[in-house]
Amino acid sequence: MRSGPFTLLLSAFLCTIGCSDDGDGGAGGAGGQGATSGTGGATGGTSTSAGGTSASTSGTGSATGGTSTSTGDASTSTGDASTSTSGTGGSGGGMAVRTPAASANSLREAGEKANPPILIGAAISGGGLNNGDYKRVAAAEHNYVTAENEMKWDALEPNPGQFSWGSADNIVNWARSNNMKVKGHTLVWHNQLPGWANSLSGATQVEQAIRRHIENVMGHFKDRIDTWDVVNEAVITDSDTGVGNPRMRPSVFFNALGDRFLDLAFEIAREQDPNAKLYYNDYSIDALNDKADYVYEMIKGMVERGVPIDGVGFQMHIGPPNNEAGGADVAANLRRFADLGLDVLISEMDINRCSNQVTAEEQLTYYHDIVEACFVMPECKAITFWGINDGRSWLNGWSGALCNGQSSQSLLFNDQYQKKETYNRVMDALMGR
Ligand code: G3I
């Protein structure tokens, strides 16, 4: 019942002998033409091919046999032997996979005991930490924290050069006291900016503001946070589902600096912390669509220019207002980014049931297969759920999520903080079932 064809295909590749768990796979497959990187729109019908041969440094051999991506609904396949279901490509030999725990009593334990381990995260809100049940479930089931709103620019730097750390510090200190790591979210984002930042103009002003913000924020959390979403959601399409006319998003940053604001932000972040993991994070890039293709070319360009980027977060907001993504397509998409030599992670997962656009059964299948797609890849470092329980989901009150006052039923715990069937399906995927 829970083992669809995708599961069986992956299971066939689960390593018992001869696979190394410490390999990060190959940093290959980045040959081929660079389509649009940066500005300019790859509009409709673009196809790019990256026919590189993967080089494995771990000796496990991650041979990616030619990746082809097509926008729109044309055929899409990635030649990854362990994940391709579309019938083409795929001459990989001995792809490394993560080995599940033998037993586990919580999501975090399943992640900690997997080989290699994988972080299991949740978005945590300051308000949530006032509730005993919320805190208990959050700490029992997760070992990774993203502040839902408290580390955004408007919260941390409400006035120019004047910083406000209290709410963010509370979350970070709570996380650390429960042996949870924290990812900083987010340094440069067009949304949740204070009014003064949105009023900046001119390259010099904007660059100075970015520099001051990153330096102060990373400096403040230096010994407590070693992973950052450096740039968030820099790309848009005509639809929030990632389809149509992918392009750089107009913002105070892009308008003043052009697409070089991305390189700049990562370079400043690297100056601040030579050892931190620096990530790009976006929504509706989860499977294979116009936006994912565009972001892939953008990130590939950054890697080729030597920009200090370490990974990409796939938010995995499934259902309205964002994309839907099946497990096989997610696997193929994560694989092509990992083959650039990057970490990949699921950074904000929830699956919205409002308006029944995603049925109950589809939700369970998505939860299982998407988590599995990440779990089997050693390069996939974390799976973060965007909240703890349904009652507190951002989707419930978000126009576009089609909830109209109803619960989005999007997470793993119900309003009484009891486990739902979605929890069981996620646990199954983490346990290799
Ligand atoms: O704090 C104020 C409160 O004082 C006021 O009374 C109330 C009235 O609307 O608003 C409160 O602020 C809200 C804030 O969440 C805190 O609850 C904002 O209106 C609301 O817009 C904001 O939404 C957040 C959203 O980001 C903003 O873009 C969601 O909580 C948060 O879950 C969501 O998270 C984002 C990620 O950071 C990036 N990826 C997408 C994801 C979902 O949108």
Coordinates of C-alpha atoms and ligand atoms in Angstrom, one line a residue:
M1 CA 0.0 0.0 0.0
R2 CA 2.7 2.4 0.9
S3 CA 5.2 0.9 -1.6
G4 CA 4.4 2.4 -4.9
P5 CA 6.6 1.8 -8.0
F6 CA 8.8 4.7 -6.9
T7 CA 9.4 3.1 -3.5
L8 CA 10.2 -0.2 -5.0
L9 CA 12.6 1.3 -7.5
L10 CA 14.4 3.1 -4.8
S11 CA 14.4 0.1 -2.5
A12 CA 16.1 -1.9 -5.3
F13 CA 19.0 0.5 -5.0
L14 CA 19.2 0.7 -1.2
C15 CA 22.8 -0.2 -0.4
T16 CA 23.6 -3.2 1.6
I17 CA 27.0 -3.9 0.3
G18 CA 29.5 -1.7 -1.5
C19 CA 27.9 1.6 -1.0
S20 CA 29.6 4.3 1.0
D21 CA 27.4 6.5 3.2
D22 CA 29.9 9.2 3.6
G23 CA 30.2 10.1 -0.1
D24 CA 28.5 13.3 -1.1
G25 CA 28.2 12.0 -4.6
G26 CA 29.8 13.6 -7.5
A27 CA 30.2 17.1 -8.4
G28 CA 29.8 16.4 -12.0
G29 CA 27.3 16.8 -14.7
A30 CA 27.8 20.5 -14.9
G31 CA 28.9 20.5 -18.5
G32 CA 26.8 21.5 -21.3
Q33 CA 25.6 24.9 -22.2
G34 CA 24.6 27.6 -19.8
A35 CA 21.3 28.9 -20.8
T36 CA 20.1 32.0 -19.0
S37 CA 21.9 32.8 -15.9
G38 CA 20.8 35.9 -14.1
T39 CA 18.7 38.3 -16.0
G40 CA 16.7 37.6 -19.0
G41 CA 13.9 35.2 -19.1
A42 CA 14.0 31.6 -20.2
T43 CA 10.5 31.8 -21.4
G44 CA 8.7 28.7 -22.4
G45 CA 10.1 25.8 -24.3
T46 CA 13.6 26.3 -23.1
S47 CA 15.7 23.2 -23.0
T48 CA 19.1 22.8 -21.6
S49 CA 21.3 19.9 -21.4
A50 CA 24.1 19.2 -19.0
G51 CA 25.8 16.2 -20.2
G52 CA 28.7 16.1 -17.9
T53 CA 30.1 13.0 -16.5
S54 CA 30.0 12.9 -12.8
A55 CA 33.2 12.7 -10.9
S56 CA 33.0 11.0 -7.6
T57 CA 35.4 11.7 -4.9
S58 CA 34.1 9.1 -2.6
G59 CA 34.7 6.2 -4.8
T60 CA 31.1 5.3 -4.9
G61 CA 30.6 6.5 -8.3
S62 CA 27.8 8.9 -8.9
A63 CA 27.5 8.6 -12.6
T64 CA 24.8 10.9 -13.9
G65 CA 24.2 10.0 -17.4
G66 CA 23.1 13.2 -19.0
T67 CA 20.5 15.4 -17.6
S68 CA 17.8 16.9 -19.7
T69 CA 15.3 19.4 -18.5
S70 CA 12.4 20.8 -20.4
T71 CA 10.0 23.5 -19.3
G72 CA 6.3 23.2 -19.6
D73 CA 4.9 19.7 -19.6
A74 CA 7.2 18.2 -22.1
S75 CA 9.0 15.1 -21.0
T76 CA 11.5 15.6 -18.3
S77 CA 14.0 13.1 -17.2
T78 CA 17.1 13.0 -15.2
G79 CA 19.5 10.3 -15.8
D80 CA 19.9 9.3 -12.3
A81 CA 19.7 5.6 -12.0
S82 CA 18.2 5.5 -8.6
T83 CA 15.4 8.0 -9.2
S84 CA 14.5 8.2 -12.8
T85 CA 11.1 6.8 -13.6
S86 CA 10.7 8.3 -17.0
G87 CA 12.6 5.7 -18.8
T88 CA 15.5 7.6 -20.2
G89 CA 19.0 8.3 -19.1
G90 CA 20.3 6.7 -16.1
S91 CA 23.5 4.8 -16.4
G92 CA 24.5 5.5 -12.9
G93 CA 26.5 2.9 -11.0
G94 CA 26.4 2.4 -7.3
M95 CA 24.7 5.7 -6.3
A96 CA 25.3 6.2 -2.6
V97 CA 22.2 6.1 -0.5
R98 CA 21.3 6.8 3.1
T99 CA 20.7 3.8 5.3
P100 CA 17.7 4.0 7.7
A101 CA 17.8 3.4 11.4
A102 CA 16.9 -0.1 12.7
S103 CA 14.4 1.4 15.1
A104 CA 13.3 4.9 16.2
N105 CA 10.7 6.3 18.5
S106 CA 10.6 9.8 17.0
L107 CA 11.2 11.6 13.8
R108 CA 14.4 13.1 15.2
E109 CA 15.7 9.8 16.4
A110 CA 15.0 8.3 12.9
G111 CA 17.1 11.2 11.5
E112 CA 19.9 10.9 14.1
K113 CA 20.2 7.1 13.7
A114 CA 20.2 7.1 9.9
N115 CA 23.6 6.7 8.2
P116 CA 24.5 9.4 7.4
P117 CA 22.2 11.3 9.8
I118 CA 19.7 13.7 8.5
L119 CA 18.3 16.7 10.4
I120 CA 14.5 16.8 11.0
G121 CA 13.3 20.4 11.4
A122 CA 10.3 22.6 12.1
A123 CA 9.5 26.2 11.8
I124 CA 9.2 27.5 15.3
S125 CA 7.3 30.7 16.3
G126 CA 7.8 32.8 19.4
G127 CA 4.1 32.5 20.1
G128 CA 4.2 28.7 19.9
L129 CA 6.9 28.5 22.6
N130 CA 4.3 29.9 25.1
N131 CA 2.4 26.6 24.7
G132 CA 3.6 23.6 26.7
D133 CA 2.2 21.0 24.2
Y134 CA 3.8 22.8 21.3
K135 CA 7.2 22.9 23.0
R136 CA 7.0 19.3 24.0
V137 CA 6.2 18.0 20.5
A138 CA 8.6 20.4 18.8
A139 CA 11.5 19.2 20.9
A140 CA 10.6 15.5 21.0
E141 CA 10.3 15.2 17.3
H142 CA 12.8 17.6 15.8
N143 CA 16.4 18.5 16.1
Y144 CA 16.5 21.4 13.7
V145 CA 14.8 24.8 14.0
T146 CA 14.0 27.6 11.6
A147 CA 12.5 30.8 13.2
E148 CA 9.2 31.3 11.3
N149 CA 9.3 35.1 11.4
E150 CA 11.7 36.2 14.1
M151 CA 14.9 36.4 12.1
K152 CA 13.5 38.3 9.2
W153 CA 14.7 41.8 8.4
D154 CA 11.7 43.6 9.8
A155 CA 12.1 41.7 13.1
L156 CA 15.9 42.1 13.5
E157 CA 16.5 45.6 12.1
P158 CA 13.3 47.6 12.5
N159 CA 15.3 50.9 12.2
P160 CA 18.4 51.4 10.2
G161 CA 21.4 50.1 12.1
Q162 CA 19.3 49.4 15.2
F163 CA 18.9 45.8 16.0
S164 CA 16.4 43.9 18.0
W165 CA 17.5 40.4 19.1
G166 CA 15.1 39.4 21.8
S167 CA 12.5 37.2 20.0
A168 CA 15.2 35.5 17.9
D169 CA 17.5 34.9 20.8
N170 CA 14.6 33.3 22.7
I171 CA 14.1 30.8 19.9
V172 CA 17.8 30.1 19.4
N173 CA 18.4 29.6 23.2
W174 CA 15.3 27.3 23.5
A175 CA 16.6 25.3 20.5
R176 CA 20.1 24.9 21.9
S177 CA 18.8 23.9 25.3
N178 CA 16.9 21.1 23.5
N179 CA 20.0 20.0 21.5
M180 CA 18.5 21.4 18.3
K181 CA 20.5 23.1 15.6
V182 CA 19.3 26.3 14.1
K183 CA 19.2 27.6 10.5
G184 CA 19.2 31.4 10.1
H185 CA 16.2 32.5 8.0
T186 CA 16.7 34.8 6.2
L187 CA 19.3 37.4 5.4
V188 CA 18.2 38.9 2.1
W189 CA 14.5 38.6 1.1
H190 CA 12.1 41.0 -0.6
N191 CA 9.4 40.3 1.9
Q192 CA 9.0 41.3 5.5
L193 CA 11.3 44.2 5.1
P194 CA 10.9 47.3 7.3
G195 CA 9.6 50.4 5.5
W196 CA 12.9 52.1 5.6
A197 CA 14.6 49.3 3.7
N198 CA 12.0 49.3 1.0
S199 CA 12.6 53.0 0.6
L200 CA 16.3 52.7 -0.1
S201 CA 17.5 53.6 -3.6
G202 CA 20.7 53.5 -5.6
A203 CA 23.3 50.8 -5.7
T204 CA 25.5 52.4 -2.9
Q205 CA 22.7 52.7 -0.4
V206 CA 21.4 49.2 -1.0
E207 CA 24.8 47.6 -1.0
Q208 CA 25.6 49.3 2.3
A209 CA 22.4 48.2 3.9
I210 CA 22.8 44.6 2.8
R211 CA 26.4 44.6 4.2
R212 CA 25.4 46.1 7.5
H213 CA 22.5 43.7 7.9
I214 CA 24.4 40.6 7.1
E215 CA 27.5 41.6 9.2
N216 CA 25.4 42.4 12.2
V217 CA 23.1 39.4 12.1
M218 CA 25.7 36.8 11.3
G219 CA 28.0 38.4 13.8
H220 CA 25.4 38.3 16.6
F221 CA 24.6 34.6 16.1
K222 CA 28.1 33.6 15.1
D223 CA 28.7 30.9 17.7
R224 CA 25.2 29.6 17.6
I225 CA 24.2 29.4 14.0
D226 CA 26.3 27.9 11.2
T227 CA 23.8 27.6 8.4
W228 CA 22.0 30.5 6.7
D229 CA 19.4 31.1 4.1
V230 CA 21.4 33.9 2.5
V231 CA 19.0 34.8 -0.3
N232 CA 15.3 33.9 -0.3
E233 CA 12.9 33.8 -3.3
A234 CA 14.8 35.9 -5.8
V235 CA 12.9 34.4 -8.8
I236 CA 9.2 34.7 -9.8
T237 CA 7.0 33.2 -12.5
D238 CA 3.6 34.4 -13.7
S239 CA 2.0 31.8 -11.4
D240 CA 2.9 31.0 -7.8
T241 CA 3.1 27.4 -9.0
G242 CA 6.3 28.0 -10.8
V243 CA 4.9 28.1 -14.3
G244 CA 5.3 30.8 -16.9
N245 CA 7.9 33.4 -17.7
P246 CA 10.5 32.8 -15.0
R247 CA 12.5 35.9 -14.2
M248 CA 14.3 37.7 -11.5
R249 CA 11.9 39.2 -9.0
P250 CA 11.7 43.0 -8.8
S251 CA 12.7 44.1 -5.3
V252 CA 14.6 46.9 -3.6
F253 CA 17.7 44.7 -4.0
F254 CA 17.3 43.7 -7.7
N255 CA 16.1 47.1 -8.7
A256 CA 19.3 48.7 -7.4
L257 CA 21.9 46.1 -8.1
G258 CA 20.5 43.8 -10.7
D259 CA 21.1 40.1 -10.3
R260 CA 24.6 40.7 -8.8
F261 CA 22.8 41.2 -5.4
L262 CA 22.8 37.4 -5.1
D263 CA 26.6 37.1 -5.5
L264 CA 27.2 40.1 -3.3
A265 CA 25.1 38.7 -0.4
F266 CA 26.8 35.3 -0.5
E267 CA 30.2 36.9 -0.7
I268 CA 29.5 39.1 2.3
A269 CA 28.2 36.1 4.2
R270 CA 31.3 34.1 3.4
E271 CA 33.5 37.0 4.7
Q272 CA 31.5 36.9 7.9
D273 CA 31.9 33.2 8.4
P274 CA 34.3 31.1 6.4
N275 CA 32.8 27.9 7.7
A276 CA 29.1 28.5 7.6
K277 CA 26.8 26.7 5.2
L278 CA 25.3 29.3 2.9
Y279 CA 22.0 28.4 1.1
Y280 CA 19.6 29.8 -1.5
N281 CA 16.0 29.1 -0.6
D282 CA 12.8 29.2 -2.8
Y283 CA 9.3 27.9 -3.3
S284 CA 7.7 26.1 -6.2
I285 CA 11.1 24.9 -7.4
D286 CA 10.4 21.4 -5.9
A287 CA 9.9 19.4 -9.0
L288 CA 10.5 20.2 -12.6
N289 CA 8.9 23.3 -13.9
D290 CA 9.8 26.7 -15.4
K291 CA 11.0 28.2 -12.1
A292 CA 13.0 25.2 -11.1
D293 CA 14.8 25.1 -14.5
Y294 CA 15.5 28.9 -14.2
V295 CA 16.8 28.6 -10.6
Y296 CA 18.9 25.6 -11.7
E297 CA 20.6 27.7 -14.4
M298 CA 21.0 30.6 -12.0
I299 CA 22.6 28.5 -9.3
K300 CA 24.8 26.7 -11.8
G301 CA 26.1 30.0 -13.0
M302 CA 26.9 31.0 -9.4
V303 CA 28.8 27.7 -8.8
E304 CA 30.7 28.2 -12.1
R305 CA 31.6 31.8 -11.1
G306 CA 32.9 30.6 -7.8
V307 CA 30.2 32.3 -5.7
P308 CA 30.4 30.8 -2.2
I309 CA 27.1 28.9 -2.2
D310 CA 26.8 25.6 -0.4
G311 CA 23.3 24.5 -1.0
V312 CA 19.7 25.0 -2.1
G313 CA 16.5 24.8 0.0
F314 CA 13.4 23.5 -1.7
Q315 CA 10.6 24.9 0.4
M316 CA 8.1 22.1 -0.6
H317 CA 4.9 24.1 0.1
I318 CA 2.7 21.6 -1.8
G319 CA -0.8 22.6 -2.8
P320 CA -2.4 26.1 -3.1
P321 CA -1.0 28.7 -3.5
N322 CA 2.2 26.8 -4.6
N323 CA 3.1 23.8 -6.8
E324 CA 2.4 20.1 -6.5
A325 CA 5.3 17.7 -6.9
G326 CA 5.4 14.0 -7.1
G327 CA 8.2 12.0 -5.4
A328 CA 9.9 10.9 -8.6
D329 CA 10.1 14.5 -10.0
V330 CA 11.3 15.8 -6.7
A331 CA 14.0 13.1 -6.7
A332 CA 15.1 14.0 -10.2
N333 CA 15.2 17.7 -9.4
L334 CA 17.1 17.4 -6.2
R335 CA 19.6 15.1 -8.0
R336 CA 20.5 17.7 -10.6
F337 CA 21.2 20.3 -8.0
A338 CA 23.2 17.9 -5.9
D339 CA 25.2 17.0 -9.0
L340 CA 26.4 20.6 -9.0
G341 CA 28.3 19.7 -5.8
L342 CA 25.7 21.3 -3.5
D343 CA 23.8 20.3 -0.4
V344 CA 20.0 20.1 -1.0
L345 CA 17.3 20.2 1.7
I346 CA 13.6 20.3 2.1
S347 CA 13.3 23.6 4.0
E348 CA 9.6 24.4 4.6
M349 CA 7.4 21.4 3.9
D350 CA 3.6 21.4 4.3
I351 CA 0.8 20.0 2.1
N352 CA -2.3 22.1 2.0
R353 CA -5.7 20.3 1.8
C354 CA -7.9 23.4 1.4
S355 CA -10.4 23.2 -1.3
N356 CA -9.5 19.5 -1.7
Q357 CA -7.1 20.5 -4.5
V358 CA -4.9 17.9 -2.9
T359 CA -7.0 14.9 -1.7
A360 CA -6.4 13.1 1.6
E361 CA -4.9 10.1 -0.2
E362 CA -2.7 12.3 -2.4
Q363 CA -1.5 14.2 0.7
L364 CA -0.3 10.9 2.3
T365 CA 1.4 9.8 -0.9
Y366 CA 3.1 13.1 -1.3
Y367 CA 4.3 13.1 2.3
H368 CA 5.8 9.7 2.0
D369 CA 7.3 9.9 -1.5
I370 CA 8.8 13.4 -1.2
V371 CA 10.4 12.7 2.2
E372 CA 11.7 9.4 0.8
A373 CA 13.2 11.2 -2.2
C374 CA 15.2 13.4 0.1
F375 CA 16.0 10.7 2.6
V376 CA 17.7 8.4 0.3
M377 CA 20.1 11.0 -0.9
P378 CA 23.2 11.6 1.3
E379 CA 23.4 15.1 -0.2
C380 CA 20.0 15.9 1.2
K381 CA 20.9 17.2 4.7
A382 CA 17.6 18.2 6.3
I383 CA 13.8 18.0 6.1
T384 CA 12.0 20.9 7.8
F385 CA 8.2 21.1 8.2
W386 CA 6.7 24.5 8.2
G387 CA 5.1 24.5 11.6
I388 CA 4.2 21.9 14.3
N389 CA 0.4 21.5 14.2
D390 CA -2.4 22.3 11.8
G391 CA -4.0 24.9 14.0
R392 CA -0.9 27.2 13.8
S393 CA -0.2 26.8 10.0
W394 CA 0.5 30.0 8.1
L395 CA -1.7 28.6 5.4
N396 CA -4.9 28.9 7.5
G397 CA -4.9 32.6 7.1
W398 CA -3.1 33.1 3.8
S399 CA -5.1 34.5 0.9
G400 CA -4.3 32.2 -2.0
A401 CA -4.3 29.1 0.2
L402 CA -8.0 28.8 -0.5
C403 CA -8.8 28.0 3.2
N404 CA -11.6 30.5 3.7
G405 CA -11.4 30.2 7.5
Q406 CA -10.9 26.4 7.5
S407 CA -7.8 24.5 8.7
S408 CA -5.3 23.7 6.0
Q409 CA -4.8 20.3 7.6
S410 CA -1.3 20.6 6.2
L411 CA 1.0 19.3 8.9
L412 CA 1.9 16.1 10.9
F413 CA 0.0 17.0 14.2
N414 CA -3.6 18.0 14.7
D415 CA -4.9 20.8 16.8
Q416 CA -4.6 18.7 20.0
Y417 CA -0.9 17.9 19.1
Q418 CA -1.7 14.3 18.3
K419 CA 0.1 12.5 15.5
K420 CA -1.8 12.2 12.3
E421 CA -1.5 9.6 9.5
T422 CA 0.7 12.1 7.7
Y423 CA 3.2 11.6 10.6
N424 CA 3.1 7.9 10.1
R425 CA 3.8 8.2 6.4
V426 CA 6.8 10.5 7.0
M427 CA 8.1 8.1 9.7
D428 CA 7.7 5.2 7.2
A429 CA 9.8 7.1 4.7
L430 CA 12.5 7.9 7.2
M431 CA 12.6 4.2 8.2
G432 CA 13.0 3.0 4.6
R433 CA 9.5 1.5 4.5
Ligands
G3I1 O1 2.8 40.1 14.0 C1 1.7 40.7 13.3 C2 0.6 41.1 14.2 O2 1.1 42.1 15.1 C3 -0.6 41.6 13.4 O3 -1.6 41.8 14.3 C4 -1.0 40.6 12.4 C5 -2.2 41.1 11.6 O4 -2.2 40.5 10.3 O5 0.1 40.3 11.6 C6 1.2 39.8 12.3 O6 2.2 39.5 11.3 C7 2.0 38.4 10.5 C8 3.2 37.5 10.7 O7 3.2 36.4 9.7 C9 3.4 36.9 12.1 O8 2.3 36.1 12.3 C10 1.9 38.9 9.1 O9 0.7 39.6 8.9 C11 2.0 37.7 8.1 O10 2.0 38.2 6.8 C12 3.2 36.8 8.4 O11 3.2 35.7 7.5 C13 4.4 35.0 7.4 C14 4.8 35.0 6.0 O12 6.0 34.2 5.9 C15 5.1 36.4 5.5 O13 5.6 36.3 4.2 C16 4.1 33.6 7.9 O14 3.8 33.6 9.3 C17 5.4 32.7 7.7 O15 5.0 31.4 7.9 C18 5.7 32.9 6.2 O16 6.9 32.1 6.0 C19 7.4 32.1 4.7 C20 8.9 31.9 4.7 O17 9.5 32.8 5.6 C21 9.5 31.9 3.3 N1 8.9 31.0 2.4 C22 7.4 31.1 2.4 C23 6.8 31.0 3.8 C24 5.3 30.9 3.7 O18 4.8 32.1 3.2

